[in-house]
PDB file of C-alpha atoms in Angstrom:
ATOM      1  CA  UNK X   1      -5.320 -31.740 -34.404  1.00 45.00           C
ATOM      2  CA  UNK X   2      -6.112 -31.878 -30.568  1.00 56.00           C
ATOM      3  CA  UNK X   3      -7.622 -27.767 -29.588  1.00 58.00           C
ATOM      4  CA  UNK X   4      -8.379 -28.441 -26.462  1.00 64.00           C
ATOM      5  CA  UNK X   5      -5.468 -26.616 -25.120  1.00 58.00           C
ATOM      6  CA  UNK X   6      -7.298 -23.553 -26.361  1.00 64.00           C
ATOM      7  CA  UNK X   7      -9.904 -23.588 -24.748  1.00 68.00           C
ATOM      8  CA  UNK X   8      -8.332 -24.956 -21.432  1.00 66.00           C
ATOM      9  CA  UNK X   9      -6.471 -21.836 -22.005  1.00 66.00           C
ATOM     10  CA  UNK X  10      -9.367 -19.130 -22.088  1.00 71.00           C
ATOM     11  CA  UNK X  11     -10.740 -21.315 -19.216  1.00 72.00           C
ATOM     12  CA  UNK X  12      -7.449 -20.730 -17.100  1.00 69.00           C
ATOM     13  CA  UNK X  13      -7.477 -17.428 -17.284  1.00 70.00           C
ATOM     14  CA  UNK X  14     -10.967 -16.539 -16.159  1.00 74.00           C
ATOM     15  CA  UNK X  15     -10.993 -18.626 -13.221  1.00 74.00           C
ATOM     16  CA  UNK X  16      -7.837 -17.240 -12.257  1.00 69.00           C
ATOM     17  CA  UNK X  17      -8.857 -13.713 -12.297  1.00 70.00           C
ATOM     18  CA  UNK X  18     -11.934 -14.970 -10.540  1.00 73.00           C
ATOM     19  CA  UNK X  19     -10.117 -16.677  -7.973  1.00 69.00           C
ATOM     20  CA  UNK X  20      -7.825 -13.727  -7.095  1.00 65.00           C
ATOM     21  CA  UNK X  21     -10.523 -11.597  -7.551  1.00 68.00           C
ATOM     22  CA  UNK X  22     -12.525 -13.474  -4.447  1.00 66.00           C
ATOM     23  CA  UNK X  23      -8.764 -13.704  -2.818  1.00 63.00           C
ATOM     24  CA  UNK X  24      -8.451  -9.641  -2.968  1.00 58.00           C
ATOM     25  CA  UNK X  25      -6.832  -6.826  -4.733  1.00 53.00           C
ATOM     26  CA  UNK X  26      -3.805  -6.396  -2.402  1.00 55.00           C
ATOM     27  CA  UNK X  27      -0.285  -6.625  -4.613  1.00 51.00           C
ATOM     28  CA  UNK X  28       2.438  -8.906  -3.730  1.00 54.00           C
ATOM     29  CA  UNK X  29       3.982  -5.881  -1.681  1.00 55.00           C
ATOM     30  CA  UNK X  30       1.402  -5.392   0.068  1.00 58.00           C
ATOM     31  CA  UNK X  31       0.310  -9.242   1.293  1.00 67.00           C
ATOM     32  CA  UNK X  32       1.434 -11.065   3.936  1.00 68.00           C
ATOM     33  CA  UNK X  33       3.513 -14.344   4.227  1.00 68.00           C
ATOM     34  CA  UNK X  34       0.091 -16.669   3.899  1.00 71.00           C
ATOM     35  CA  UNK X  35      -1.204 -14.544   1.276  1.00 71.00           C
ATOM     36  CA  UNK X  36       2.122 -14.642  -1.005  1.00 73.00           C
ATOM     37  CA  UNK X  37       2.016 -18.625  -0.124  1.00 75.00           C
ATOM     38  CA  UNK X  38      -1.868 -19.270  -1.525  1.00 73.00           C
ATOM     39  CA  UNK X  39      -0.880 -17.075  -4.476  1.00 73.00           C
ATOM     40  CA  UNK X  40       1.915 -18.283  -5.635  1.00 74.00           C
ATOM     41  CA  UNK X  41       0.237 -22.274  -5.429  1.00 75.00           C
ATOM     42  CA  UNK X  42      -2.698 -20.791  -7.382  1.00 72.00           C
ATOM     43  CA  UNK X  43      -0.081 -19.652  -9.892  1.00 71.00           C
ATOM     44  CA  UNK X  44       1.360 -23.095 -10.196  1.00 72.00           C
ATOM     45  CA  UNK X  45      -1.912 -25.009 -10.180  1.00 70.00           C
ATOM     46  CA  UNK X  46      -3.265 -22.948 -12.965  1.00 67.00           C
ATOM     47  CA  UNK X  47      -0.631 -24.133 -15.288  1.00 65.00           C
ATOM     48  CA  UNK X  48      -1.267 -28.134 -14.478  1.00 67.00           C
ATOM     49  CA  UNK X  49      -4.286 -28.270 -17.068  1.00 62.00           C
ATOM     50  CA  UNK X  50      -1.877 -27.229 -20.648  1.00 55.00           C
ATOM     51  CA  UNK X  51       0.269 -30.522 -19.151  1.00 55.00           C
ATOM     52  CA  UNK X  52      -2.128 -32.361 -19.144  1.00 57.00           C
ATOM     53  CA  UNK X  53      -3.509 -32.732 -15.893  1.00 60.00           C
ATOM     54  CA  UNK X  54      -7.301 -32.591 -15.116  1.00 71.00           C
ATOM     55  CA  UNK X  55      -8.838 -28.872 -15.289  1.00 71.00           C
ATOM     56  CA  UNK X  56     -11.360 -29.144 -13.074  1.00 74.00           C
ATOM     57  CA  UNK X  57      -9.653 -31.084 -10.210  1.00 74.00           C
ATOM     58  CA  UNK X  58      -7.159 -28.012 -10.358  1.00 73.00           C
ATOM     59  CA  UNK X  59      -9.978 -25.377 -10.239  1.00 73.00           C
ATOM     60  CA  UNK X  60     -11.448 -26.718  -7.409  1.00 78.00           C
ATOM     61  CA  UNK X  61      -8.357 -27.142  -5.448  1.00 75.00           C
ATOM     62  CA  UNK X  62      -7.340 -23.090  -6.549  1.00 74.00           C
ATOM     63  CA  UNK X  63     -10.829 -22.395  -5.093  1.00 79.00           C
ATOM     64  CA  UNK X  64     -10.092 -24.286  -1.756  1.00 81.00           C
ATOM     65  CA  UNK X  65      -6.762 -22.617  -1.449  1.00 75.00           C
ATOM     66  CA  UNK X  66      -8.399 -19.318  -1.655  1.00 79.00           C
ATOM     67  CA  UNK X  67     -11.383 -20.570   1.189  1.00 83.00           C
ATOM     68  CA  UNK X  68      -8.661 -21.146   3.235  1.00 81.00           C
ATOM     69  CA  UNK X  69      -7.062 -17.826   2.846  1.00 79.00           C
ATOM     70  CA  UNK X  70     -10.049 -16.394   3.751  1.00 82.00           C
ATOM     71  CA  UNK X  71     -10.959 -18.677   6.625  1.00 85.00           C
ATOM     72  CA  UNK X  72      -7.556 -17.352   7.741  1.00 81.00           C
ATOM     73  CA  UNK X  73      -8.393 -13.887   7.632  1.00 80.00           C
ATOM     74  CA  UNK X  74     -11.566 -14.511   9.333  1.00 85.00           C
ATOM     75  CA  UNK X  75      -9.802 -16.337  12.184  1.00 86.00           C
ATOM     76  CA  UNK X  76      -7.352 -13.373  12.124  1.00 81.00           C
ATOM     77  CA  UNK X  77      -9.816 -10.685  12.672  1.00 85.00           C
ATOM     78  CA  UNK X  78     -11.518 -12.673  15.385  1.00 88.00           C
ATOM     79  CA  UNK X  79      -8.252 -12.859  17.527  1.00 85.00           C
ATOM     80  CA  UNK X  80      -5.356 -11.108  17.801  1.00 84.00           C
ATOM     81  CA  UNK X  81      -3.352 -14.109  18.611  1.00 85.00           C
ATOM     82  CA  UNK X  82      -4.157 -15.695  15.556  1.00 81.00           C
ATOM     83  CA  UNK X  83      -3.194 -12.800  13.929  1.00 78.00           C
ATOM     84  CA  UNK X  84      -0.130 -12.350  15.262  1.00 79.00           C
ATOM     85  CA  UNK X  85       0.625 -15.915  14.799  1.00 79.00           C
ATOM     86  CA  UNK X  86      -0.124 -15.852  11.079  1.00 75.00           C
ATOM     87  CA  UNK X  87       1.182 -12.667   9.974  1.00 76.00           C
ATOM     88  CA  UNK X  88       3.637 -11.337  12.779  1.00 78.00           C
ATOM     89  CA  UNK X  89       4.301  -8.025  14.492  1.00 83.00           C
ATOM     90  CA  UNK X  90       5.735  -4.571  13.629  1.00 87.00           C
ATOM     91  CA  UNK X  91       9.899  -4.616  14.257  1.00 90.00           C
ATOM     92  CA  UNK X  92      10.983  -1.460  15.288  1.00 92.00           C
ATOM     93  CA  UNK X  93      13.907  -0.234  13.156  1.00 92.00           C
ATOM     94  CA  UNK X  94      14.983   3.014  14.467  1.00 91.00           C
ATOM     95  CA  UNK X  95      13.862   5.393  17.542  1.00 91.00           C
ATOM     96  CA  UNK X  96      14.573   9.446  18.018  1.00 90.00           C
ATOM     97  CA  UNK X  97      17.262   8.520  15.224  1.00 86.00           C
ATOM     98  CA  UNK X  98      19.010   6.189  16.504  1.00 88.00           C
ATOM     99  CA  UNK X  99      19.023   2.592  14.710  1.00 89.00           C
ATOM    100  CA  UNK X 100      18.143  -0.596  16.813  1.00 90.00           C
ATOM    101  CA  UNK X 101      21.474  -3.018  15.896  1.00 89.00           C
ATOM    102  CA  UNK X 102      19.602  -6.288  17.553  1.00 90.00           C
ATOM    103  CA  UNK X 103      16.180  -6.014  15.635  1.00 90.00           C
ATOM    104  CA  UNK X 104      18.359  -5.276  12.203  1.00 89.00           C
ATOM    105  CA  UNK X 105      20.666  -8.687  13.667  1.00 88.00           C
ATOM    106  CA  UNK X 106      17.365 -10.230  14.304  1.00 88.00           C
ATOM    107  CA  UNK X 107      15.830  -9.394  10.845  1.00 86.00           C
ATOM    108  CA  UNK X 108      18.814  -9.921   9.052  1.00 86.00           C
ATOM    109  CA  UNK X 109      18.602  -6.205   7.301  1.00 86.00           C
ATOM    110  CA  UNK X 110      21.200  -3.763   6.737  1.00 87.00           C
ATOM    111  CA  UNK X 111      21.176  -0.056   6.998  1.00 86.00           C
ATOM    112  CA  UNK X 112      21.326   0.082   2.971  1.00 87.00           C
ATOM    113  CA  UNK X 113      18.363  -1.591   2.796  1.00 87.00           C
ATOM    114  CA  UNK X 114      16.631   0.790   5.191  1.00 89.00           C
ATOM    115  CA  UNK X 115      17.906   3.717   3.267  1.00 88.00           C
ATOM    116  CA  UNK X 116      16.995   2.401   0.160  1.00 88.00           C
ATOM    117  CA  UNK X 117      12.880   2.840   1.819  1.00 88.00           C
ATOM    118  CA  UNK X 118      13.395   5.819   3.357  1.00 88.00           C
ATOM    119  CA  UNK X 119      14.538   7.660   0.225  1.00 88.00           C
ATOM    120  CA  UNK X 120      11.179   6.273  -1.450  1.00 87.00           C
ATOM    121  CA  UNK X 121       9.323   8.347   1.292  1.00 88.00           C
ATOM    122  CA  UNK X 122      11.264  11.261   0.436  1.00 85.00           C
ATOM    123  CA  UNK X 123      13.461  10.985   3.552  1.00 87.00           C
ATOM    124  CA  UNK X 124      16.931  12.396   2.971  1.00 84.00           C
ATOM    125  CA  UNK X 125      18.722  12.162   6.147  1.00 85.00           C
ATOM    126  CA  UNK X 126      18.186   9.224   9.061  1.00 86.00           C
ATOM    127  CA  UNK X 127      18.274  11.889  11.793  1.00 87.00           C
ATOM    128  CA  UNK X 128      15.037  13.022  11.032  1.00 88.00           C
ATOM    129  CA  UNK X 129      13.528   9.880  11.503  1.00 90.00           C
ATOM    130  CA  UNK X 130      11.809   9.807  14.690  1.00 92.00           C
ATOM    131  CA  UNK X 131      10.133   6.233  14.480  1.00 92.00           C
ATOM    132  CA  UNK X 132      10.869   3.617  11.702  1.00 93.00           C
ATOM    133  CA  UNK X 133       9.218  -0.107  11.656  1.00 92.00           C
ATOM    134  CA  UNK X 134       9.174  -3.026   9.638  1.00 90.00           C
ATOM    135  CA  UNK X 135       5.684  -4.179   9.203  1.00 86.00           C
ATOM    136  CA  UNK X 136       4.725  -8.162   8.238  1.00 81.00           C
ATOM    137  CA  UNK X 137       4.047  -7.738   4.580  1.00 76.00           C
ATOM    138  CA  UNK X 138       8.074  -6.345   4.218  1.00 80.00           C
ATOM    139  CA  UNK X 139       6.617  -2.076   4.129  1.00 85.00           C
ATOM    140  CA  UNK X 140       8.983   0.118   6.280  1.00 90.00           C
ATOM    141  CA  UNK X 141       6.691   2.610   8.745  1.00 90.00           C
ATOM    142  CA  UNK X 142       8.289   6.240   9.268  1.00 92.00           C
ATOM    143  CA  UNK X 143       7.319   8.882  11.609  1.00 91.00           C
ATOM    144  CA  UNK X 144       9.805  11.836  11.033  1.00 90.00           C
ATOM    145  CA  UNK X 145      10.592  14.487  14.068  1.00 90.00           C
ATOM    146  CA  UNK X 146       8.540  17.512  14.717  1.00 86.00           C
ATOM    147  CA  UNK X 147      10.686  19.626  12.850  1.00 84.00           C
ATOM    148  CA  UNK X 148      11.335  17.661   9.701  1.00 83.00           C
ATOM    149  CA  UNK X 149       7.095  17.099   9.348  1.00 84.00           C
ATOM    150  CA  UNK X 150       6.002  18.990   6.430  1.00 84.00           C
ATOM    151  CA  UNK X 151       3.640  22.062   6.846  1.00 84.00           C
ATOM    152  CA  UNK X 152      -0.232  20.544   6.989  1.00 84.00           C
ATOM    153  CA  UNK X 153      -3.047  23.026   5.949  1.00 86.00           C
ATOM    154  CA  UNK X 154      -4.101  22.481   9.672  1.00 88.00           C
ATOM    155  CA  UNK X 155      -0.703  24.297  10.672  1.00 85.00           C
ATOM    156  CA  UNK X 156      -0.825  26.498   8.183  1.00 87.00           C
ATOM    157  CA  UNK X 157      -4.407  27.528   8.567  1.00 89.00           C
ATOM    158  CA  UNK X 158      -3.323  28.520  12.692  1.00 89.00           C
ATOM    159  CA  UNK X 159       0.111  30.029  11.636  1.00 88.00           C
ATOM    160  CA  UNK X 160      -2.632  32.397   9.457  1.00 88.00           C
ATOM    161  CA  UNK X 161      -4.761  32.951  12.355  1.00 90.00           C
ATOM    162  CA  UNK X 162      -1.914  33.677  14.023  1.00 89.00           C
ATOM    163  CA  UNK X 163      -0.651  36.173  11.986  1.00 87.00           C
ATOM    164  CA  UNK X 164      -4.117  37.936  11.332  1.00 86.00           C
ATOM    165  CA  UNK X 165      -4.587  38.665  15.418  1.00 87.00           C
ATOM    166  CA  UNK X 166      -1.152  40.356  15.038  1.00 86.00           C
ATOM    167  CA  UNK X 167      -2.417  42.422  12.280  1.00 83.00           C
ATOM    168  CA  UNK X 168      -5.548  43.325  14.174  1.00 84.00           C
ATOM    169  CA  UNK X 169      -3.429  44.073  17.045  1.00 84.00           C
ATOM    170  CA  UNK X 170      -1.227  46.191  14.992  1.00 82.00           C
ATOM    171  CA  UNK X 171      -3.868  48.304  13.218  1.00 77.00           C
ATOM    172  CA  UNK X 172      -2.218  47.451  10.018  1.00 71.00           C
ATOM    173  CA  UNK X 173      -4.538  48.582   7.043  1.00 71.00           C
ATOM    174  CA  UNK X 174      -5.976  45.382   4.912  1.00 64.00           C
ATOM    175  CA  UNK X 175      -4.328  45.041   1.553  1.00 61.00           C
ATOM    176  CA  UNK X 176      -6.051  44.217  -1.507  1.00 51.00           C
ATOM    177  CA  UNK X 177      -5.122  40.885  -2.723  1.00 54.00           C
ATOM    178  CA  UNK X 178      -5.691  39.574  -6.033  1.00 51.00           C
ATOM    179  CA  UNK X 179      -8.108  36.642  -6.453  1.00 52.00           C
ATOM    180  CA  UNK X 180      -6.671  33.072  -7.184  1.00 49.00           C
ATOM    181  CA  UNK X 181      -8.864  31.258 -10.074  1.00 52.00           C
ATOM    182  CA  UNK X 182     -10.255  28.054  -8.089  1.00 52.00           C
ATOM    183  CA  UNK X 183      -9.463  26.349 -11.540  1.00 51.00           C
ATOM    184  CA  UNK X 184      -5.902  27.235 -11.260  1.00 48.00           C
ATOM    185  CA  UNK X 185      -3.631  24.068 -11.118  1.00 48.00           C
ATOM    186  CA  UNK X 186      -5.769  22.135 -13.307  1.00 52.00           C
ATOM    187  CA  UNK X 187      -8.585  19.077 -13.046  1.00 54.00           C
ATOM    188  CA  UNK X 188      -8.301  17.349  -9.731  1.00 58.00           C
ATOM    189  CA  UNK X 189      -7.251  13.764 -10.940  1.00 53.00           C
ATOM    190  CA  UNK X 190      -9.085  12.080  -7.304  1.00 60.00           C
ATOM    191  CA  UNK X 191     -12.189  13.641  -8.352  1.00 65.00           C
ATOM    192  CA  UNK X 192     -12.176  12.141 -12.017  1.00 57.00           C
ATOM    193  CA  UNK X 193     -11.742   8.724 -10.523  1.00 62.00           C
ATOM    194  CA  UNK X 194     -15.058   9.515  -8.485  1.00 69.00           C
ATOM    195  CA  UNK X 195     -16.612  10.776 -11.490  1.00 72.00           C
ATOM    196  CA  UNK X 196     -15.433   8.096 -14.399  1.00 70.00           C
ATOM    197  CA  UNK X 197     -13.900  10.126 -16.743  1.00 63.00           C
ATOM    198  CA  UNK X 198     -12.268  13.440 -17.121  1.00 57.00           C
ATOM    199  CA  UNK X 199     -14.209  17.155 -18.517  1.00 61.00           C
ATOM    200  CA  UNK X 200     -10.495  17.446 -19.749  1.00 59.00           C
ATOM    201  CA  UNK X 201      -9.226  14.513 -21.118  1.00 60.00           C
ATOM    202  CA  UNK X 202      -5.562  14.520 -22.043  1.00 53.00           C
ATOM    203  CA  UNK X 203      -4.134  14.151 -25.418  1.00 51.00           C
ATOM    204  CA  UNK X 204      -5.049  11.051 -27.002  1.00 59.00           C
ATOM    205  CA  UNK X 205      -1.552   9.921 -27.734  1.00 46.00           C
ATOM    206  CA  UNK X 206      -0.912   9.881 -23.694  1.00 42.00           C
ATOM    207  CA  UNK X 207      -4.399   7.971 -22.505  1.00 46.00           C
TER     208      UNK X 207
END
């Protein structure tokens, strides 16, 4: 009985992860039009050897694909005409709330669609969309209006100030405030990441 399937198997799979590995860690949402292009011809090369075709001839062409993806880049951060060339400009979808018809013509996207982003930004209502783009790898760019931005600790640390001058002014007597525990609201999950594990790891039936 001919094994050598297995083996070409195992082999597959390692020098595909290498290969995308070297290609980047971007996902399919996030890549451009010649990234989706190299990856999805890696995809089908990698197959060839379990029909029969030569392993190592397909290797070697998945590993020139991915050279010239990153020749590409190269040439793309070199010049900006390249760049735009290769992976296109921003569209702009809507501006102080009002949609642009001809780039949505152009594009060949309906207001649906556009809704259908928005809402995954949390964005419940189109007239609070100041600015909203299409970028080249398909992700929609929104700026909301002043008044529908939510509060920043930068805002709230000057409506504070604010209000602390007034009290001064005022002569209002200090109040005594009740601490708040700096462990309140649990671990913070960015710093585990930093650190490589968690002091309070959840329950084992959810890791």
């Amino acid at each position: 009985m001919d094994l050598d399937w297995i083996w070409k198997a195992v082999l597959i799979v390692l020098a595909g992860t290498l290969l995308l590995r070297v290609a980047g860690r971007k996902s399919i949402s996030q890549m451009t039009l010649a990234q989706t292009v190299i990856m999805i011809g890696i995809g089908s090369l990698l197959i060839q050897p379990v029909a029969g075709k030569n392993i190592w001839t397909t290797i070697g062409v998945g590993l020139i694909l991915v050279l010239t993806l990153m020749v590409m880049e190269y040439l793309q951060v070199k010049s900006d005409r390249v760049e735009q060339f290769i992976t296109g400009k921003s569209k702009i979808l809507m501006e102080n709330g009002v949609l642009d018809e001809k780039n949505f013509k152009k594009l060949r996207m309906t207001v649906d669609q556009l809704e259908m982003k928005l809402r995954q930004q949390g964005v419940s209502k189109l007239s609070d969309v100041k600015w909203a783009t299409l970028e080249p790898n398909g992700q929609v760019g929104v700026e909301l209006m002043p008044g529908a931005k939510p509060v920043t600790k930068k805002d709230f640390e000057q409506l504070q100030a604010q209000v602390q001058r007034l009290i001064n002014m005022l002569g209002v007597p200090p109040t005594t405030t009740r601490p708040v525990s700096p462990e309140m609201g649990g671990e913070d999950i960015f710093k585990e990441v930093k650190e490589n594990g968690s002091l309070t790891p959840p329950p084992k039936h959810l890791q």
